[in-house]
Every structure is written in C-alpha cells, then in structure tokens.
PDB file of C-alpha atoms in Angstrom:
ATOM      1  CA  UNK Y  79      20.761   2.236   4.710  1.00 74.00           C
ATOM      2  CA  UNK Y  80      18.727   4.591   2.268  1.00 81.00           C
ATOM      3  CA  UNK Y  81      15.645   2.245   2.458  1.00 93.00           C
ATOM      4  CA  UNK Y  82      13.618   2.563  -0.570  1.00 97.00           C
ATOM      5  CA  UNK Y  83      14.536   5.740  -3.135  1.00 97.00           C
ATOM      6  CA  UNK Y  84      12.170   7.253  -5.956  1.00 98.00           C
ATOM      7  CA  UNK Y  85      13.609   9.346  -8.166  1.00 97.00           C
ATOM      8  CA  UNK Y  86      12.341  12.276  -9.497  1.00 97.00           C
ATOM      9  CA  UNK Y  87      10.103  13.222  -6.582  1.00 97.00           C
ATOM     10  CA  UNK Y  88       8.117  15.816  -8.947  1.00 97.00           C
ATOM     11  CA  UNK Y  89       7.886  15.614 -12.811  1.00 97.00           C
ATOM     12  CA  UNK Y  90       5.472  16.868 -15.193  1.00 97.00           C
ATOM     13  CA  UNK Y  91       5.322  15.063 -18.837  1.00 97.00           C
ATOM     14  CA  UNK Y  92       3.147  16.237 -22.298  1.00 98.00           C
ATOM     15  CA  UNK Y  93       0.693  13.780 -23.273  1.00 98.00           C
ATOM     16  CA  UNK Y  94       2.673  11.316 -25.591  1.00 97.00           C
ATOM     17  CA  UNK Y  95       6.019  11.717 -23.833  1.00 97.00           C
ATOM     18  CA  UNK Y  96       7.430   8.584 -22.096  1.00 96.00           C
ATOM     19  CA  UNK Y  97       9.242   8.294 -19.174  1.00 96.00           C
ATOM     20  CA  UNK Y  98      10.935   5.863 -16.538  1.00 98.00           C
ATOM     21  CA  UNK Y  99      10.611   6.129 -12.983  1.00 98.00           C
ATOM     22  CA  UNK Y 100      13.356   4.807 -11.027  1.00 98.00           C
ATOM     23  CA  UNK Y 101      12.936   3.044  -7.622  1.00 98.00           C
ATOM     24  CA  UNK Y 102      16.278   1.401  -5.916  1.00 98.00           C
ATOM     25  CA  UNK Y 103      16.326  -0.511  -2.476  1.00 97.00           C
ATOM     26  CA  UNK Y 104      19.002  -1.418  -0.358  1.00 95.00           C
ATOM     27  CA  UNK Y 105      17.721  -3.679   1.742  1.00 93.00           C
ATOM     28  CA  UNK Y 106      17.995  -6.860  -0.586  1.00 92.00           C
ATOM     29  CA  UNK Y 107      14.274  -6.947  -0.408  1.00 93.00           C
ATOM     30  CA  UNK Y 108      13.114  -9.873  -2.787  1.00 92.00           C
ATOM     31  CA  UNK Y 109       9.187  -8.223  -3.463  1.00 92.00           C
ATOM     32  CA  UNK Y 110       8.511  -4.732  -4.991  1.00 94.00           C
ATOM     33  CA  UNK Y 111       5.600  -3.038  -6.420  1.00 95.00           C
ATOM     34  CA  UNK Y 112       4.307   0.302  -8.063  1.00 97.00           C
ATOM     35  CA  UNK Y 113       1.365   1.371  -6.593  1.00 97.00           C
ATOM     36  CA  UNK Y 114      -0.339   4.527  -7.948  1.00 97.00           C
ATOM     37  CA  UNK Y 115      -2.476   6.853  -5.533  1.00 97.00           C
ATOM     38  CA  UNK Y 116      -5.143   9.176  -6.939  1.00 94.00           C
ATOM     39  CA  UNK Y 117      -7.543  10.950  -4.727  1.00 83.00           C
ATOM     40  CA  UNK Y 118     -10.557   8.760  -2.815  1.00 74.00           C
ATOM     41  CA  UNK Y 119      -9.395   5.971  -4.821  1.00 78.00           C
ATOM     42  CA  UNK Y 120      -6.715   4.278  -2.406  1.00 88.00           C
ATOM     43  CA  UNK Y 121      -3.379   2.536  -3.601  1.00 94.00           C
ATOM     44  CA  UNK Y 122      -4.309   0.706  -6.736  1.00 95.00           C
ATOM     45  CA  UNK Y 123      -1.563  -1.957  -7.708  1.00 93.00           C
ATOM     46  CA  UNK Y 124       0.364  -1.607 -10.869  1.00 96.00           C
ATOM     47  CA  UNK Y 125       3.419  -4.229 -11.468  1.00 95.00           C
ATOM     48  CA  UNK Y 126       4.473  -6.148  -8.777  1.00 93.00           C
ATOM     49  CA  UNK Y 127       8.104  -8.366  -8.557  1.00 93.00           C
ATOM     50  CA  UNK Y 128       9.059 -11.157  -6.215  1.00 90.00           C
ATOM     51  CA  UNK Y 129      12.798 -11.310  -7.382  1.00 91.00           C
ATOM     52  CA  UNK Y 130      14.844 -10.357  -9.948  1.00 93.00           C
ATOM     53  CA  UNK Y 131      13.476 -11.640 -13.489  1.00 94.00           C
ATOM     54  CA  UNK Y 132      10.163 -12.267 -12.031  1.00 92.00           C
ATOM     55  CA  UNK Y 133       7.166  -9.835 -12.814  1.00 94.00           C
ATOM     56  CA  UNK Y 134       3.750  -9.635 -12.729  1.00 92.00           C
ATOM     57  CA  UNK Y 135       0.253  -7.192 -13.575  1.00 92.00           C
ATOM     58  CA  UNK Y 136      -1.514  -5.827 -10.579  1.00 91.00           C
ATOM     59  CA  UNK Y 137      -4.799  -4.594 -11.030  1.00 90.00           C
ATOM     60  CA  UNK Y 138      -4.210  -1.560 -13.532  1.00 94.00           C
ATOM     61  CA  UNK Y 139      -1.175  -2.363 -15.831  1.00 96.00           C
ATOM     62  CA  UNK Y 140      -2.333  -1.166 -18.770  1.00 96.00           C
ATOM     63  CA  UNK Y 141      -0.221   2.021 -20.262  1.00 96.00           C
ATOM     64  CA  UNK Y 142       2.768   0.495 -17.418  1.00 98.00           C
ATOM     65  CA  UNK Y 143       6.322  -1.640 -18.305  1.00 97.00           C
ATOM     66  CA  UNK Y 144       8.172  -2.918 -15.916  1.00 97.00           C
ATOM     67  CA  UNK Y 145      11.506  -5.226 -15.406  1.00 96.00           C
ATOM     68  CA  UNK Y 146      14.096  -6.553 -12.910  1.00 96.00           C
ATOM     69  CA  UNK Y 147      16.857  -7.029 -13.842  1.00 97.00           C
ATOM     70  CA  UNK Y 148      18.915  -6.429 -10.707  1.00 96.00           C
ATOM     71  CA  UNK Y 149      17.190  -7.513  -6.390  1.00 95.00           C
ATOM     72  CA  UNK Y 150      17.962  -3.879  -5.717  1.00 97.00           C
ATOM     73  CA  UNK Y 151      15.945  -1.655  -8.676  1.00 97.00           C
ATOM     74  CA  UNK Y 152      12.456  -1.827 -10.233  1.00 98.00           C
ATOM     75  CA  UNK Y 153      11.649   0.880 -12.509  1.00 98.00           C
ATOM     76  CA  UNK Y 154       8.460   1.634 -13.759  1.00 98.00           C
ATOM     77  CA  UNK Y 155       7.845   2.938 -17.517  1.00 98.00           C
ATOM     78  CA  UNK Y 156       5.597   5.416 -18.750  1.00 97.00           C
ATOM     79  CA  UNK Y 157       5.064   4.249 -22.955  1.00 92.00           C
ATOM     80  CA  UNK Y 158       3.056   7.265 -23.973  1.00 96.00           C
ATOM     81  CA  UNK Y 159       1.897   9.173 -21.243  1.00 97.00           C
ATOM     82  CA  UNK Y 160      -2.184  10.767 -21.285  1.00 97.00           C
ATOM     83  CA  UNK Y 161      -3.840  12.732 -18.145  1.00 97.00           C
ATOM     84  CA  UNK Y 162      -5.121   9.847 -16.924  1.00 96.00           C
ATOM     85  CA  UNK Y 163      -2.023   9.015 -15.614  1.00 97.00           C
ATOM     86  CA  UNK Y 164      -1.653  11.713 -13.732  1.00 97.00           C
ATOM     87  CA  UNK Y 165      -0.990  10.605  -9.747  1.00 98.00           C
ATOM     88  CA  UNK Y 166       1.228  10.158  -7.011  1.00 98.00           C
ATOM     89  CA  UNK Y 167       3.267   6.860  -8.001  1.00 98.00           C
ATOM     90  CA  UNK Y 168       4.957   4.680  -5.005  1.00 98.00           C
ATOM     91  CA  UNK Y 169       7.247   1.787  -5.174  1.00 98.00           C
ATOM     92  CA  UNK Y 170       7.557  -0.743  -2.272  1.00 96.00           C
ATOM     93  CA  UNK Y 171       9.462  -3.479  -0.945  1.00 95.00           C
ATOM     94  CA  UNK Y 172       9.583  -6.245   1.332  1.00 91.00           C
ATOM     95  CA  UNK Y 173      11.421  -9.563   2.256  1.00 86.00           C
ATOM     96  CA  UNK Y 174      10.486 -12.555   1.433  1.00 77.00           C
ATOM     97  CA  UNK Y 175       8.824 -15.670   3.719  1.00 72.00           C
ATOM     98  CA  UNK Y 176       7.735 -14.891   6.784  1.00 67.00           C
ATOM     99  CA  UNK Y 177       7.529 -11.173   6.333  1.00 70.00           C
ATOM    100  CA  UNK Y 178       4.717  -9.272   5.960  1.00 78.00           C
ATOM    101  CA  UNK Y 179       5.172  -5.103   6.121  1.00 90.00           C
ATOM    102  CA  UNK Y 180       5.920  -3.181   2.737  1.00 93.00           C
ATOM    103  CA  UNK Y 181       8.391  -0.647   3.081  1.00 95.00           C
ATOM    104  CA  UNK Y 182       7.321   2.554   0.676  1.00 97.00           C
ATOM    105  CA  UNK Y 183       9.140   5.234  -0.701  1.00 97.00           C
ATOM    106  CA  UNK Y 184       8.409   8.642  -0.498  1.00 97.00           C
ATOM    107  CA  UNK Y 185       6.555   8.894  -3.780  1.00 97.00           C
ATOM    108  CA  UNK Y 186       6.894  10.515  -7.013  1.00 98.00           C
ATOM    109  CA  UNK Y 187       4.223  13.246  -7.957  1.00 97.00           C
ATOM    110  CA  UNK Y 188       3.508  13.044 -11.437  1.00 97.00           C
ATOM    111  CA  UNK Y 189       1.352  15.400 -13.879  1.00 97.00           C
ATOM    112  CA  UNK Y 190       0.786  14.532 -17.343  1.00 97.00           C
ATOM    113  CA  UNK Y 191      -0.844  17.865 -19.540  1.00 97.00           C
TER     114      UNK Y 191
ATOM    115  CA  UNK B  39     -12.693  -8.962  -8.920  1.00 73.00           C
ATOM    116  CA  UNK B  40     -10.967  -7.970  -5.961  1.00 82.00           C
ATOM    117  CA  UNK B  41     -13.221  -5.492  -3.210  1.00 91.00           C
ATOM    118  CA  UNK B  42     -12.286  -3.540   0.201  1.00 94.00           C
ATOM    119  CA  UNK B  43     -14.709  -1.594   1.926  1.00 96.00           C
ATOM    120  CA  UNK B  44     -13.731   0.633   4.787  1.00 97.00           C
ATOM    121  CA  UNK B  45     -15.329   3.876   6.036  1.00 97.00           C
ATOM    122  CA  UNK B  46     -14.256   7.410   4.303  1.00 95.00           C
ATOM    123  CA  UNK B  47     -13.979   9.537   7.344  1.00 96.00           C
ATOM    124  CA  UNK B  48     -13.937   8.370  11.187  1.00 98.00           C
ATOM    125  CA  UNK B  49     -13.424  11.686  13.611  1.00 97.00           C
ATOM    126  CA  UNK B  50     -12.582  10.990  17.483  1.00 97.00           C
ATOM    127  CA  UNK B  51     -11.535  12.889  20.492  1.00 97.00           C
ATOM    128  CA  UNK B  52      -8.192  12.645  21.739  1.00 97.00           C
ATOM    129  CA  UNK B  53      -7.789  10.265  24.462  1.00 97.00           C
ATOM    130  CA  UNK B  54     -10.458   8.655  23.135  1.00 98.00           C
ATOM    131  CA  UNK B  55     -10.737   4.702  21.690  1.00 97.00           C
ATOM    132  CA  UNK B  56     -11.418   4.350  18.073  1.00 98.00           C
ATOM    133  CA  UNK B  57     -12.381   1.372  15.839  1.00 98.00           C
ATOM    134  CA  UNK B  58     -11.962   1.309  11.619  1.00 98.00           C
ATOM    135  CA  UNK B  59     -13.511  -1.864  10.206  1.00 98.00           C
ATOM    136  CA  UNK B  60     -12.343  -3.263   7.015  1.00 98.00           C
ATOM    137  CA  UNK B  61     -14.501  -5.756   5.088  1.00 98.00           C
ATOM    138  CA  UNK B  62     -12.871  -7.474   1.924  1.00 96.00           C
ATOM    139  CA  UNK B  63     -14.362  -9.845  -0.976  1.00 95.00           C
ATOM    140  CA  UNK B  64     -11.141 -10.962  -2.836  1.00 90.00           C
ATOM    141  CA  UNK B  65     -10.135 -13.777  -5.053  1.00 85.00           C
ATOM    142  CA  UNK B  66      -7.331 -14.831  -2.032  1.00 87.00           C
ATOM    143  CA  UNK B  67      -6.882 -14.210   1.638  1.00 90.00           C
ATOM    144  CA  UNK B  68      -3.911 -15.026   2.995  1.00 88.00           C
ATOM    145  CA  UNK B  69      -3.533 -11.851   5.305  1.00 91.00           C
ATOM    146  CA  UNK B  70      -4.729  -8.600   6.322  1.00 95.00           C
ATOM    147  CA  UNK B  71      -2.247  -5.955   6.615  1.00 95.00           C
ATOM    148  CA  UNK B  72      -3.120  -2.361   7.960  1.00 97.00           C
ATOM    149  CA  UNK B  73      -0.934   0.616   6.763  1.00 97.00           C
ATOM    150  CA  UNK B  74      -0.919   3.975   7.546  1.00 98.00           C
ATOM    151  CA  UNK B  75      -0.374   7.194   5.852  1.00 97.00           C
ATOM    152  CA  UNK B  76       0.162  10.676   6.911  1.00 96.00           C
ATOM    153  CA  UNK B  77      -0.438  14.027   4.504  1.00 92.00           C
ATOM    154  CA  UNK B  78      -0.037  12.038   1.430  1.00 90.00           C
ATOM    155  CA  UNK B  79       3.781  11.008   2.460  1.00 95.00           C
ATOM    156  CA  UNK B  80       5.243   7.043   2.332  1.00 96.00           C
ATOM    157  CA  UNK B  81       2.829   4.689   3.677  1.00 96.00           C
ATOM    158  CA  UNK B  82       3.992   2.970   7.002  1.00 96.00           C
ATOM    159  CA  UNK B  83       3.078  -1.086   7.716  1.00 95.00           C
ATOM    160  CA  UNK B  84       1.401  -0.924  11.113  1.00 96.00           C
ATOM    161  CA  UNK B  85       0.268  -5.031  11.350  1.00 94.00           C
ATOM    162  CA  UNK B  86      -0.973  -7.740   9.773  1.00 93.00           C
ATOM    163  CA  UNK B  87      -3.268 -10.637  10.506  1.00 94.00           C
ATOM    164  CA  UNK B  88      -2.912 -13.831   8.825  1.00 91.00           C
ATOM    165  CA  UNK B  89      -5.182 -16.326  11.565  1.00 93.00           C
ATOM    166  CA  UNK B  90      -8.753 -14.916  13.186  1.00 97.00           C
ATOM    167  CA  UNK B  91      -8.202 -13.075  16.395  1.00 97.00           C
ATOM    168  CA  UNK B  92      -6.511 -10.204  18.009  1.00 97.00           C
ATOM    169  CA  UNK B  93      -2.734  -8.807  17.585  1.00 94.00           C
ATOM    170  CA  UNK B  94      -1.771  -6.043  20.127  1.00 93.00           C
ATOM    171  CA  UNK B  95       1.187  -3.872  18.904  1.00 88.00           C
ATOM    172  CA  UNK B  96       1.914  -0.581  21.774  1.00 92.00           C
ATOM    173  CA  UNK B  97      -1.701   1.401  21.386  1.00 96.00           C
ATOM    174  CA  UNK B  98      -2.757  -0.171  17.894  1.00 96.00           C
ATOM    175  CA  UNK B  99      -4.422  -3.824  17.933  1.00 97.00           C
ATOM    176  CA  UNK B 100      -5.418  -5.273  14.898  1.00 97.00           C
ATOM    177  CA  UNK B 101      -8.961  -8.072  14.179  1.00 98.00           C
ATOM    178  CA  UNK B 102      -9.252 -10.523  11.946  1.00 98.00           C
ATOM    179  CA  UNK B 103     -12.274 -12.801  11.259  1.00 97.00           C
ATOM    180  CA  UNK B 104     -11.898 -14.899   8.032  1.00 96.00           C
ATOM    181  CA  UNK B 105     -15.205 -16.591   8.666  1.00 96.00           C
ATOM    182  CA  UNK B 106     -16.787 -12.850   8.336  1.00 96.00           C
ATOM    183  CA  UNK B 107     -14.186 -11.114   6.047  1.00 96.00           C
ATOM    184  CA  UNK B 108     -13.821  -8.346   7.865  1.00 96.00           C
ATOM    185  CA  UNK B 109     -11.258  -7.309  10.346  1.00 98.00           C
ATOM    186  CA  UNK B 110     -10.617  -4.317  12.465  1.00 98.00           C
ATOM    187  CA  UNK B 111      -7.478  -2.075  14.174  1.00 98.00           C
ATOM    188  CA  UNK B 112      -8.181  -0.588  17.150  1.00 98.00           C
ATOM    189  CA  UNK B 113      -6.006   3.021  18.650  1.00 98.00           C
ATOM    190  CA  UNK B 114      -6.577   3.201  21.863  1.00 97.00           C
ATOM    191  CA  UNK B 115      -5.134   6.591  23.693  1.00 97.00           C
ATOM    192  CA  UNK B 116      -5.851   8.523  20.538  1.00 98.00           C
ATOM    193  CA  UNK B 117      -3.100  11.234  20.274  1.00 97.00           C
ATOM    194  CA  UNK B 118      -3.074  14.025  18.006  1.00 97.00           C
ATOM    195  CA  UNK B 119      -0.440  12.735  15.639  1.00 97.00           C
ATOM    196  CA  UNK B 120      -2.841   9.849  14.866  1.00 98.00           C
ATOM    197  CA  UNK B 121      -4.500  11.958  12.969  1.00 98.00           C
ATOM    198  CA  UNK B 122      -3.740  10.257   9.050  1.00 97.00           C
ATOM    199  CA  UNK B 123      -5.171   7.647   6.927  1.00 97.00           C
ATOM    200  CA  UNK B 124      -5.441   4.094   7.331  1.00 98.00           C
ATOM    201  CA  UNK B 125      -5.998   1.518   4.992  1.00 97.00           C
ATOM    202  CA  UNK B 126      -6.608  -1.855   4.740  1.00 97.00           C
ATOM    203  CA  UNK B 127      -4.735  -4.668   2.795  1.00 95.00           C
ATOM    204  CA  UNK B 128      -5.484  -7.935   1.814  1.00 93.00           C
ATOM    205  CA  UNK B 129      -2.455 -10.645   0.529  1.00 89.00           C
ATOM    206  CA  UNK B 130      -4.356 -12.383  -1.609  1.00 86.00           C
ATOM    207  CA  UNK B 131      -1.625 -14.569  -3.418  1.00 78.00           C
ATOM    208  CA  UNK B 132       0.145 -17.250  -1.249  1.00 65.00           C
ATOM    209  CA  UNK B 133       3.133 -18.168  -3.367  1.00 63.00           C
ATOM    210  CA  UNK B 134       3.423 -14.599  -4.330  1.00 60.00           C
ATOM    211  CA  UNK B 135       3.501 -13.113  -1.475  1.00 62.00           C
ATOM    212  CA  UNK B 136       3.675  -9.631  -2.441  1.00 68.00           C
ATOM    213  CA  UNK B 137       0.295  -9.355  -3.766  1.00 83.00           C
ATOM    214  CA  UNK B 138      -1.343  -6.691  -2.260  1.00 87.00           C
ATOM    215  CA  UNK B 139      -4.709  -5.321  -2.542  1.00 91.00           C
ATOM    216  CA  UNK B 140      -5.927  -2.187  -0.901  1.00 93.00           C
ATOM    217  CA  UNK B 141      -9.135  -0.561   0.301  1.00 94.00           C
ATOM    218  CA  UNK B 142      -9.632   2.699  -0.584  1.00 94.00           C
ATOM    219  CA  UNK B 143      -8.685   4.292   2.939  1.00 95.00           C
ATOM    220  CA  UNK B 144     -10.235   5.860   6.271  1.00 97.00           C
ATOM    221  CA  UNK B 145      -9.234   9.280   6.997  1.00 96.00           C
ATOM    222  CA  UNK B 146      -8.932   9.714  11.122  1.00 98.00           C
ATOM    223  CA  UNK B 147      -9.574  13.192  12.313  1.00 98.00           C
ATOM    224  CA  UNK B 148      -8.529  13.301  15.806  1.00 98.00           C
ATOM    225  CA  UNK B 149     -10.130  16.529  17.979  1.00 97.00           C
ATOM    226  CA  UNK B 150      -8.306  17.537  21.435  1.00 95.00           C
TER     227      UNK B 150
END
C-alpha cells in the first residue's frame, strides 16, 4: 500500500512549457484534489474529483486541467506554464461518506523561469 | 468568497498547553478539519469537527462552535516534535464532500 504517489518530486519548466503532474492512489479513494502551497499563503485549492469522470474548480483553476479517467489517478496539467506558478503542488485523497481526513502526498516542488 | 483566519506564529514551552483558534466566513460549513504539517513535507489529518463541542484524540482535542465560526485544537503535553504547522479546514460542500478550504496556517514553535 503506496498511499498517495506524486511524480516528479522536483521539476523546473521555461515559461510557456507545459507539463502534467501525475498523482496515483491505491487506496480506491473516491475524492482527490491538487492543492498548491506558496509561502504565508496556506493550501489554496486547485481541481478537486469525487470519482472517476467527475471534476470540479477549486478556488484558483485558472492556468490548471484536470481529468479522471481511472478511481486510482488524477493528474494535474500545466497548459503554458509562467512564474506565477511556481510552488509546491500536492494531490490528496480520501474515501467517500462518512470519512473525513485527506491523505496527501509528498508534494512536487515546482519552478517555472 | 471563502475566509479562514488563524494566527501566523504561536511559540510555547514544552510541557506546556497550547491553544490555535481558527475563525472561518465561508459559503458552506459542513466540518472543520485540522491538519498538520511538518518542514514543508505531506500534510497529516489530525481531526475534524462536524457538530459544536469538543473531540479528544491522545494529547490533541479539537473545538467547534458553529454559532461563533470559530473552532479551536488544543496540544496539551507539548513535546518538541510538535513543533510544525497547523491549519485549519473548512468542508464547505455537503454533497461534495471533498471540498476543502484552508486557512492560511499557524506555525508552532515549541521551546524546551
């Protein structure tokens, strides 16, 4: 049981490049989100799922695709990146009902220059 | 527009009792949820509140007041390794449940 996997951990992109981040669970977790972290500013929602086929905006979308195709992944693209999207990027997951801790990954550390 | 206020910084003694409040104006409450997060690594759930009152987990307890908007966790027998950030974390859609909102953090210095 791997819990929840981010892949790459590090990456650094040009301004314009895009980019996927991957994020796979084995739990058979029905919810997942992206959250992006950037300094004093807390875990800001991006995309959030609650089973496969089913997505929805958080609070900052824009500049973010995402789809689920399959319970277990949820990857997050990048269309064109810019510095402003530079951050530390985590996906999460849960069960659903009565459930009510998100399980993150360890995080993917991304700079954009 | 969804809004969490919690303190920046909060510094105790070790040993010691400390309280980080959490006040939230948000579209939808159906839950408080405290996490916590050490050096930047994977967040960890700690508890959640969905009805007012107290839930005791080990050392951590966790307040909620919906009347107030504002709840509370409580570490009593502060030990060193409880030095990390906490946040806050309102579920604010009911039939999507994994809507989560978060406050902006507290950062928990803990002195021997």
């Amino acid at each position: 049981n791997a819990g929840v996997t981010q892949t790459p951990k590090f990456q650094v992109l040009k301004t314009g490049q895009s980019m996927t981040l991957q994020c796979a669970q084995d739990m058979n977790h029905e919810y997942m989100s992206w959250y992006r972290q950037d300094p004093g500013m807390g875990l800001r929602l991006i995309h959030y799922s609650v089973g496969a086929g089913i997505t929805d905006q958080g609070e900052v979308p824009n500049g973010y695709n995402v789809s689920r195709s399959t319970t277990e992944d949820f990857p997050l693209r990048l269309l064109s990146a810019a510095p402003s999207q530079t951050s530390v990027y985590f996906c999460a997951s849960k069960l659903g009902g009565a459930t009510y801790g998100y399980t993150f990954g360890s995080g993917t550390r991304l700079t954009v220059v | 527009g969804q809004s969490l206020e919690q303190p920046s910084e909060v510094t105790a003694v070790e040993g010691a009792i400390v309280q980080i409040n959490c006040t939230y104006q948000t579209s939808g409450f159906y839950g408080l949820s405290w996490y916590q997060q050490h050096d930047g690594g994977a967040p960890t759930f700690l508890s959640y509140n969905a009805l007012d009152g107290l839930e005791e987990t080990g050392r951590f307890s966790s307040f909620l007041s919906r009347s107030d908007s504002y709840g509370y966790l409580l570490l009593q027998e502060l030990q060193m390794k409880d030095s990390a950030s906490y946040f806050c974390a309102v579920r604010v859609l009911y039939n999507q449940g994994g809507k989560l909102i978060f406050g902006q953090g507290t950062e928990l210095s803990v002195k021997p």
